[in-house]
Tab-separated table of C-alpha atoms and ligand atoms in Angstrom:
chain	number	residue	atom	x	y	z
H	1	MET	CA	-42.482	27.556	39.369
H	2	LYS	CA	-43.092	25.336	42.228
H	3	LYS	CA	-40.381	25.675	44.661
H	4	CYS	CA	-38.457	22.409	45.951
H	5	ARG	CA	-39.732	21.321	49.447
H	6	VAL	CA	-37.203	21.477	52.107
H	7	PHE	CA	-37.424	19.857	55.761
H	8	SER	CA	-34.907	20.017	58.530
H	9	GLY	CA	-35.227	19.960	62.120
H	10	MET	CA	-33.285	20.449	65.427
H	11	ARG	CA	-33.482	18.996	68.816
H	12	ALA	CA	-34.861	20.937	71.610
H	13	THR	CA	-32.041	20.619	74.102
H	14	GLY	CA	-31.008	24.007	74.951
H	15	LEU	CA	-29.304	27.095	73.534
H	16	LEU	CA	-27.540	26.780	69.998
H	17	HIS	CA	-23.818	27.542	69.634
H	18	LEU	CA	-21.502	28.736	66.774
H	19	GLY	CA	-21.209	25.081	65.383
H	20	HIS	CA	-25.124	25.037	64.742
H	21	LEU	CA	-24.604	28.480	63.133
H	22	ALA	CA	-21.923	27.446	60.662
H	23	GLY	CA	-22.927	23.808	60.362
H	24	ALA	CA	-26.490	24.316	59.644
H	25	LEU	CA	-28.375	27.663	60.140
H	26	THR	CA	-26.393	29.589	57.689
H	27	ASN	CA	-27.311	27.347	54.943
H	28	TRP	CA	-31.033	27.289	56.253
H	29	VAL	CA	-31.157	30.961	56.026
H	30	LYS	CA	-30.094	30.842	52.293
H	31	LEU	CA	-32.242	27.983	51.581
H	32	GLN	CA	-35.350	29.874	52.585
H	33	GLU	CA	-35.072	32.329	49.692
H	34	ASP	CA	-35.738	30.005	47.065
H	35	HIS	CA	-37.203	26.894	48.456
H	36	ASP	CA	-40.447	25.996	50.458
H	37	CYS	CA	-38.783	25.174	53.649
H	38	TYR	CA	-40.043	23.445	56.568
H	39	TYR	CA	-38.027	24.126	59.946
H	40	SER	CA	-39.093	22.240	62.913
H	41	ILE	CA	-38.003	22.029	66.615
H	42	VAL	CA	-38.330	18.308	67.245
H	43	ASP	CA	-38.968	18.043	70.740
H	44	TRP	CA	-40.080	14.544	70.748
H	45	HIS	CA	-36.830	13.755	69.258
H	46	ALA	CA	-35.315	15.370	72.318
H	47	LEU	CA	-37.300	13.476	74.680
H	48	MET	CA	-35.951	10.276	73.045
H	49	SER	CA	-32.759	10.780	74.914
H	50	ASN	CA	-33.905	13.020	77.526
H	51	TYR	CA	-37.143	11.635	78.832
H	52	ALA	CA	-35.741	11.176	82.471
H	53	ASP	CA	-34.899	14.802	82.953
H	54	SER	CA	-37.633	16.414	80.651
H	55	ALA	CA	-39.042	19.186	82.622
H	56	GLU	CA	-37.055	21.930	80.475
H	57	THR	CA	-37.827	20.538	77.142
H	58	GLY	CA	-40.671	23.554	76.646
H	59	LYS	CA	-38.292	26.032	77.595
H	60	PHE	CA	-35.566	24.814	75.094
H	61	CYS	CA	-38.173	24.960	72.324
H	62	LYS	CA	-38.429	28.571	73.136
H	63	ASP	CA	-34.465	29.011	73.321
H	64	VAL	CA	-34.236	27.214	69.879
H	65	LEU	CA	-36.813	29.275	68.330
H	66	LEU	CA	-35.436	32.572	69.805
H	67	ASP	CA	-31.865	31.715	68.051
H	68	TRP	CA	-33.293	30.589	64.785
H	69	LEU	CA	-35.048	34.018	64.515
H	70	SER	CA	-32.164	35.633	65.575
H	71	VAL	CA	-29.687	34.362	63.094
H	72	GLY	CA	-32.410	35.202	60.353
H	73	LEU	CA	-34.851	32.231	59.783
H	74	ASP	CA	-38.161	34.382	58.687
H	75	PRO	CA	-41.373	33.134	59.538
H	76	GLU	CA	-42.796	34.924	56.683
H	77	LYS	CA	-40.596	32.657	54.387
H	78	SER	CA	-40.272	29.436	56.213
H	79	CYS	CA	-42.606	27.418	58.081
H	80	ILE	CA	-41.413	27.263	61.759
H	81	PHE	CA	-43.056	24.921	64.288
H	82	ILE	CA	-42.619	22.596	67.173
H	83	GLN	CA	-42.892	18.964	66.064
H	84	SER	CA	-45.398	17.800	68.869
H	85	HIS	CA	-47.696	20.498	67.933
H	86	VAL	CA	-48.553	18.784	64.716
H	87	PRO	CA	-49.474	15.248	66.004
H	88	GLN	CA	-49.401	13.469	62.590
H	89	HIS	CA	-45.698	13.315	63.295
H	90	ALA	CA	-46.532	10.682	65.780
H	91	GLU	CA	-49.349	9.442	63.572
H	92	LEU	CA	-46.731	8.861	60.597
H	93	PHE	CA	-44.190	7.368	63.084
H	94	LEU	CA	-46.558	4.692	64.127
H	95	ALA	CA	-47.638	3.995	60.429
H	96	LEU	CA	-43.833	3.731	59.299
H	97	SER	CA	-42.988	1.472	62.424
H	98	MET	CA	-45.280	-1.228	60.779
H	99	ILE	CA	-42.824	-1.820	58.177
H	100	ALA	CA	-39.406	-0.774	59.757
H	101	PRO	CA	-37.447	-3.863	60.376
H	102	LEU	CA	-35.552	-4.352	63.726
H	103	GLY	CA	-32.405	-5.231	61.964
H	104	TRP	CA	-32.065	-2.019	60.400
H	105	LEU	CA	-32.453	-0.086	63.633
H	106	TYR	CA	-30.100	-2.233	65.501
H	107	ARG	CA	-27.592	-1.869	62.956
H	108	ASN	CA	-27.873	1.918	62.746
H	109	PRO	CA	-24.352	3.195	63.705
H	110	THR	CA	-25.600	6.201	65.590
H	111	TYR	CA	-27.740	3.912	67.719
H	112	LYS	CA	-24.697	1.690	68.725
H	113	GLU	CA	-22.581	4.771	69.387
H	114	GLN	CA	-25.042	6.527	71.565
H	115	ILE	CA	-25.886	3.695	73.659
H	116	GLU	CA	-22.013	3.112	74.261
H	117	ASN	CA	-21.086	6.737	74.652
H	118	LEU	CA	-23.974	8.035	76.760
H	119	GLN	CA	-23.656	5.506	79.694
H	120	ASN	CA	-25.297	7.912	82.132
H	121	LYS	CA	-28.380	7.644	80.159
H	122	ASP	CA	-30.618	4.590	79.715
H	123	LEU	CA	-31.334	4.683	76.317
H	124	SER	CA	-32.416	1.119	75.811
H	125	THR	CA	-36.019	2.095	74.897
H	126	PHE	CA	-38.489	1.256	72.299
H	127	ALA	CA	-38.576	5.009	71.291
H	128	PHE	CA	-34.883	5.690	70.996
H	129	LEU	CA	-34.388	2.739	69.010
H	130	GLY	CA	-37.122	4.271	66.682
H	131	TYR	CA	-35.229	7.681	66.604
H	132	PRO	CA	-34.730	7.200	62.754
H	133	VAL	CA	-38.425	6.115	62.160
H	134	LEU	CA	-39.464	9.458	63.592
H	135	MET	CA	-36.918	11.325	61.467
H	136	ALA	CA	-38.327	9.714	58.279
H	137	ALA	CA	-41.878	10.519	59.488
H	138	ASP	CA	-40.714	14.176	59.795
H	139	ILE	CA	-39.495	14.397	56.246
H	140	LEU	CA	-42.065	12.128	54.485
H	141	LEU	CA	-45.036	14.175	56.177
H	142	TYR	CA	-44.133	17.127	54.090
H	143	ARG	CA	-42.931	15.074	51.204
H	144	ALA	CA	-39.722	17.008	51.578
H	145	GLU	CA	-37.350	16.626	48.272
H	146	LYS	CA	-34.304	17.725	50.187
H	147	VAL	CA	-33.069	17.448	53.590
H	148	PRO	CA	-30.021	19.854	54.615
H	149	VAL	CA	-28.118	17.922	57.128
H	150	GLY	CA	-24.526	17.466	58.787
H	151	GLU	CA	-22.250	14.416	57.904
H	152	ASP	CA	-23.237	13.078	61.144
H	153	GLN	CA	-27.008	12.431	59.891
H	154	SER	CA	-26.016	10.645	56.754
H	155	ALA	CA	-26.712	7.208	58.095
H	156	HIS	CA	-30.129	8.243	59.527
H	157	MET	CA	-30.963	9.837	56.100
H	158	GLU	CA	-30.006	6.374	54.461
H	159	LEU	CA	-32.418	4.706	56.748
H	160	SER	CA	-34.976	7.092	55.853
H	161	ARG	CA	-34.689	6.272	52.279
H	162	GLU	CA	-34.803	2.833	52.803
H	163	ILE	CA	-38.021	2.873	54.949
H	164	VAL	CA	-39.746	4.944	52.322
H	165	ARG	CA	-38.806	2.591	49.563
H	166	ARG	CA	-40.325	-0.544	51.850
H	167	PHE	CA	-43.173	1.577	52.636
H	168	ASN	CA	-43.938	2.209	48.864
H	169	HIS	CA	-43.301	-1.358	48.215
H	170	PHE	CA	-45.657	-2.692	50.592
H	171	PHE	CA	-48.487	-0.035	50.335
H	172	GLY	CA	-48.055	1.581	46.801
H	173	GLY	CA	-48.681	-1.215	44.425
H	174	GLY	CA	-46.048	-0.069	42.330
H	175	LYS	CA	-46.936	3.451	42.874
H	176	GLU	CA	-44.899	6.042	44.863
H	177	ILE	CA	-47.097	7.228	47.701
H	178	LEU	CA	-44.076	9.067	49.240
H	179	PRO	CA	-41.046	10.649	47.543
H	180	GLU	CA	-37.735	9.404	48.425
H	181	PRO	CA	-35.760	12.464	50.020
H	182	GLN	CA	-32.515	13.573	48.953
H	183	THR	CA	-29.591	14.453	51.463
H	184	LEU	CA	-28.214	18.099	50.905
H	185	LEU	CA	-24.766	17.827	52.766
H	186	THR	CA	-23.919	21.101	54.334
H	187	PRO	CA	-20.274	21.435	53.298
H	188	THR	CA	-18.885	22.960	56.603
H	189	PRO	CA	-15.772	21.743	58.415
H	190	LYS	CA	-16.488	20.698	62.115
H	191	VAL	CA	-16.409	23.969	64.338
H	192	PRO	CA	-13.969	23.158	67.426
H	193	GLY	CA	-14.886	24.365	70.910
H	194	THR	CA	-12.750	25.980	73.445
H	195	ASP	CA	-10.959	22.685	74.439
H	196	GLY	CA	-10.212	21.967	70.850
H	197	ARG	CA	-12.823	19.187	70.595
H	198	LYS	CA	-16.053	19.525	68.387
H	199	MET	CA	-18.110	22.203	69.833
H	200	SER	CA	-21.058	20.549	71.607
H	201	LYS	CA	-23.071	21.801	74.426
H	202	SER	CA	-22.388	18.300	76.085
H	203	TYR	CA	-18.636	18.982	76.385
H	204	GLY	CA	-19.112	22.336	78.037
H	205	ASN	CA	-16.826	24.144	75.281
H	206	SER	CA	-19.453	25.995	73.449
H	207	LEU	CA	-19.541	29.606	72.196
H	208	TYR	CA	-23.291	30.233	72.204
H	209	ILE	CA	-25.006	32.425	69.753
H	210	SER	CA	-26.863	34.238	72.433
H	211	GLU	CA	-23.653	34.839	74.269
H	212	SER	CA	-22.708	38.565	75.149
H	213	PRO	CA	-19.535	39.841	73.707
H	214	GLU	CA	-18.086	40.104	77.005
H	215	SER	CA	-18.770	36.500	77.916
H	216	MET	CA	-17.517	35.559	74.253
H	217	TRP	CA	-14.246	37.015	74.617
H	218	ASN	CA	-13.812	35.795	78.212
H	219	LYS	CA	-13.909	32.261	76.563
H	220	LEU	CA	-11.883	32.933	73.334
H	221	ARG	CA	-9.145	34.726	75.754
H	222	VAL	CA	-8.289	31.489	77.445
H	223	MET	CA	-9.181	29.101	74.493
H	224	ILE	CA	-6.583	26.480	73.691
H	225	THR	CA	-4.056	27.077	70.968
H	226	ASP	CA	-1.168	25.065	69.357
H	227	PRO	CA	0.131	23.151	72.593
H	228	ALA	CA	3.516	23.621	71.443
H	229	ARG	CA	3.466	27.325	71.416
H	230	GLU	CA	4.062	28.150	75.024
H	231	LYS	CA	5.698	31.291	75.070
H	232	ARG	CA	5.134	34.615	72.979
H	233	THR	CA	8.493	33.997	71.547
H	234	ASP	CA	7.801	30.300	70.368
H	235	LYS	CA	6.627	29.926	66.586
H	236	GLY	CA	3.332	28.418	66.200
H	237	ASP	CA	1.438	26.087	63.765
H	238	PRO	CA	-2.020	27.208	62.907
H	239	ASP	CA	-2.595	23.811	61.478
H	240	LYS	CA	-2.451	22.709	65.055
H	241	CYS	CA	-4.566	25.378	66.615
H	242	PRO	CA	-8.427	25.149	67.096
H	243	VAL	CA	-8.680	29.197	67.075
H	244	TRP	CA	-7.235	29.089	63.541
H	245	ASP	CA	-10.069	26.584	62.471
H	246	ILE	CA	-12.455	29.027	63.800
H	247	HIS	CA	-10.730	31.746	61.928
H	248	LYS	CA	-11.249	29.820	58.611
H	249	VAL	CA	-14.937	29.385	59.328
H	250	PHE	CA	-16.002	32.984	60.253
H	251	ASN	CA	-12.936	35.397	59.208
H	252	LYS	CA	-13.650	36.192	55.509
H	253	ASP	CA	-10.735	38.890	55.465
H	254	MET	CA	-8.642	36.523	53.291
H	255	GLY	CA	-5.622	39.108	53.208
H	256	GLN	CA	-5.762	39.247	57.115
H	257	ARG	CA	-5.964	35.451	57.335
H	258	ALA	CA	-2.583	35.330	55.350
H	259	GLU	CA	-0.910	37.653	57.817
H	260	ILE	CA	-2.118	35.609	60.924
H	261	ASP	CA	-0.941	32.744	59.362
H	262	LYS	CA	2.559	33.923	58.606
H	263	GLY	CA	2.621	35.958	61.936
H	264	CYS	CA	1.831	32.823	63.866
H	265	ARG	CA	4.532	30.709	62.061
H	266	THR	CA	7.265	33.261	62.499
H	267	ALA	CA	6.122	34.432	66.211
H	268	GLY	CA	5.355	37.958	64.612
H	269	ILE	CA	2.223	37.955	66.355
H	270	GLY	CA	1.092	36.262	69.643
H	271	CYS	CA	-2.102	34.150	70.469
H	272	VAL	CA	-3.881	37.062	71.900
H	273	ASP	CA	-3.335	39.220	68.973
H	274	CYS	CA	-4.959	36.368	66.705
H	275	LYS	CA	-7.770	35.787	69.315
H	276	LYS	CA	-8.665	39.578	69.434
H	277	MET	CA	-8.888	39.745	65.489
H	278	LEU	CA	-11.141	36.652	65.645
H	279	ASN	CA	-12.960	38.082	68.442
H	280	ALA	CA	-13.770	41.403	66.493
H	281	HIS	CA	-15.116	39.176	63.451
H	282	ILE	CA	-17.459	37.212	65.704
H	283	ALA	CA	-18.474	40.264	67.407
H	284	SER	CA	-19.489	42.190	64.064
H	285	MET	CA	-21.074	39.075	62.636
H	286	MET	CA	-23.205	38.946	66.053
H	287	GLU	CA	-24.381	42.376	66.244
H	288	PRO	CA	-27.399	42.224	63.851
H	289	ILE	CA	-28.090	38.729	65.567
H	290	HIS	CA	-28.194	40.145	68.790
H	291	GLU	CA	-30.365	43.081	67.724
H	292	ARG	CA	-32.906	40.897	66.360
H	293	ARG	CA	-32.932	38.708	69.299
H	294	ALA	CA	-33.726	41.727	71.645
H	295	ARG	CA	-36.459	42.785	69.520
H	296	TYR	CA	-38.161	39.278	69.685
H	297	GLU	CA	-37.492	38.814	73.295
H	298	LYS	CA	-39.363	41.820	74.024
H	299	ASP	CA	-42.346	40.517	72.425
H	300	PRO	CA	-43.443	36.885	73.807
H	301	ASN	CA	-46.938	37.198	72.000
H	302	THR	CA	-45.152	37.245	68.620
H	303	LEU	CA	-43.204	34.309	69.396
H	304	ASP	CA	-46.563	32.272	70.378
H	305	ASP	CA	-48.216	33.692	67.232
H	306	ILE	CA	-45.104	32.529	64.958
H	307	LEU	CA	-45.570	28.875	66.343
H	308	ALA	CA	-49.310	28.844	66.271
H	309	ASN	CA	-49.197	29.937	62.661
H	310	GLY	CA	-46.137	27.525	62.037
H	311	ALA	CA	-48.219	24.568	63.538
H	312	LYS	CA	-51.199	25.411	61.372
H	313	ARG	CA	-49.548	25.627	58.305
H	314	ALA	CA	-47.611	22.530	58.813
H	315	GLU	CA	-50.670	20.471	59.933
H	316	ARG	CA	-52.461	21.572	56.429
H	317	THR	CA	-49.703	19.796	54.531
H	318	ALA	CA	-49.374	16.951	57.064
H	319	THR	CA	-53.074	16.174	56.796
H	320	GLU	CA	-53.060	16.245	53.180
H	321	THR	CA	-50.131	13.478	53.305
H	322	MET	CA	-52.246	11.480	55.802
H	323	SER	CA	-55.186	11.386	53.680
H	324	ASP	CA	-53.075	9.677	51.025
H	325	ILE	CA	-51.533	7.206	53.451
H	326	TYR	CA	-54.837	6.030	55.200
H	327	PRO	CA	-56.406	4.454	52.150
H	328	ALA	CA	-53.187	3.202	50.804
H	329	MET	CA	-52.514	1.134	53.990
H	330	GLY	CA	-56.191	-0.067	53.790
H	331	LEU	CA	-57.494	2.081	56.580
H	332	ILE	CA	-60.686	4.176	56.325
H	333	SER	CA	-59.534	7.837	56.257
H	334	ARG	CA	-62.055	9.882	58.303
H	335	ALA	CA	-64.595	11.540	56.160
H	336	ASP	CA	-64.285	14.815	57.937
H	337	ARG	CA	-60.525	15.112	58.061
H	338	VAL	CA	-60.144	18.825	57.200
H	339	VAL	CA	-57.537	19.604	54.520
J	401	ADP	P1	-29.076	17.925	67.300
J	401	ADP	O1	-29.655	19.201	67.439
J	401	ADP	O2	-29.866	17.038	66.698
J	401	ADP	O3	-28.992	17.314	68.830
J	401	ADP	P2	-26.362	18.718	67.233
J	401	ADP	O4	-26.874	19.332	68.292
J	401	ADP	O5	-25.391	17.669	66.986
J	401	ADP	O6	-27.691	17.779	66.777
J	401	ADP	O7	-26.371	19.713	65.983
J	401	ADP	C1	-27.278	19.764	64.948
J	401	ADP	C2	-26.482	20.071	63.511
J	401	ADP	O8	-25.785	21.151	63.903
J	401	ADP	C3	-25.443	18.669	63.389
J	401	ADP	O9	-26.230	17.943	62.322
J	401	ADP	C4	-24.469	19.872	62.276
J	401	ADP	O10	-24.888	19.953	61.216
J	401	ADP	C5	-24.385	21.002	62.961
J	401	ADP	N1	-23.244	21.153	64.110
J	401	ADP	C6	-23.653	20.954	65.432
J	401	ADP	N2	-22.383	21.001	66.055
J	401	ADP	C7	-21.467	21.537	65.145
J	401	ADP	C8	-19.992	21.774	65.063
J	401	ADP	N3	-19.207	21.663	66.083
J	401	ADP	N4	-19.486	22.134	63.931
J	401	ADP	C9	-20.202	22.109	62.881
J	401	ADP	N5	-21.420	21.723	62.770
J	401	ADP	C10	-21.995	21.414	63.859
């Protein structure tokens, strides 16, 4: 039976953290068992907001690749590649931009939010406005049926679906040239960072996947807890504690969790005790991940091969899609286009 096609991507903006692991990657690793998965390190997307500071984008691609492989994305099972290595992403982006209405793009809530929040960057560019058009191209190039994303990407997914409907309307003559992708929402709570806000690289509050156990503990040790619990003898409220939120994501020992909950509320245990238990769970979860990372790190040739093979495989599928799109749009497809 033909496996369901999945596409997802992450921007090449540097090392990934435990929020990425819980909010996306754990699910991606599961999906590759029974889906036909395409996972792309989207460097063009990274440039759309980081064009003024682009020198490290290549290094960030390698960082993401190593993080992905270390958590268990498997190049034998999934097609893993860098977006810019498959030029059809840029080609389909252009094709879709013919029919992408400016009104839709200006109304995109993420666009408005980022323009307001990232005031240290000039994001009033043609490319940044077109961010969701490139995302639609990424997905449609592989005719992906499902796209695993977090809640924060829902608006972009809806735009992708509207763009494909409009594309089919203009160029399909009633036929579906490209399928409408479905959103596969990853049901994970927001993982907080060490300051209690959403874990995010730009807040400097992240626990990184590649972080050593010592460094992880040094961050956890001083992490913010229930602010009302100032002294060891004060009773705490786990519901107001970001350390507890992380326990709920990574500590699978429900018996221990019940004990911690009670111990916190009665001041039976202190915050350091609670953090030590969390640290132990994270450390044991990270052990195989760090082992895998060390193996890959020793072998840069393998990393290059993975990227080369991934790009080749992705390009085959992308070429097939483009060879349907050219005639639909009234263009002459190159006769020697290799499929
Ligand atoms: P991008 O990789 O596009 O820059 P982000 O770095 O914000 O986007 O994260 C990519 C995905 O990882 C998000 O869509 C979300 O699913 C997940 N993610 C990121 N940070 C967190 C977090 N703190 N908690 C839960 N999930 C997160």
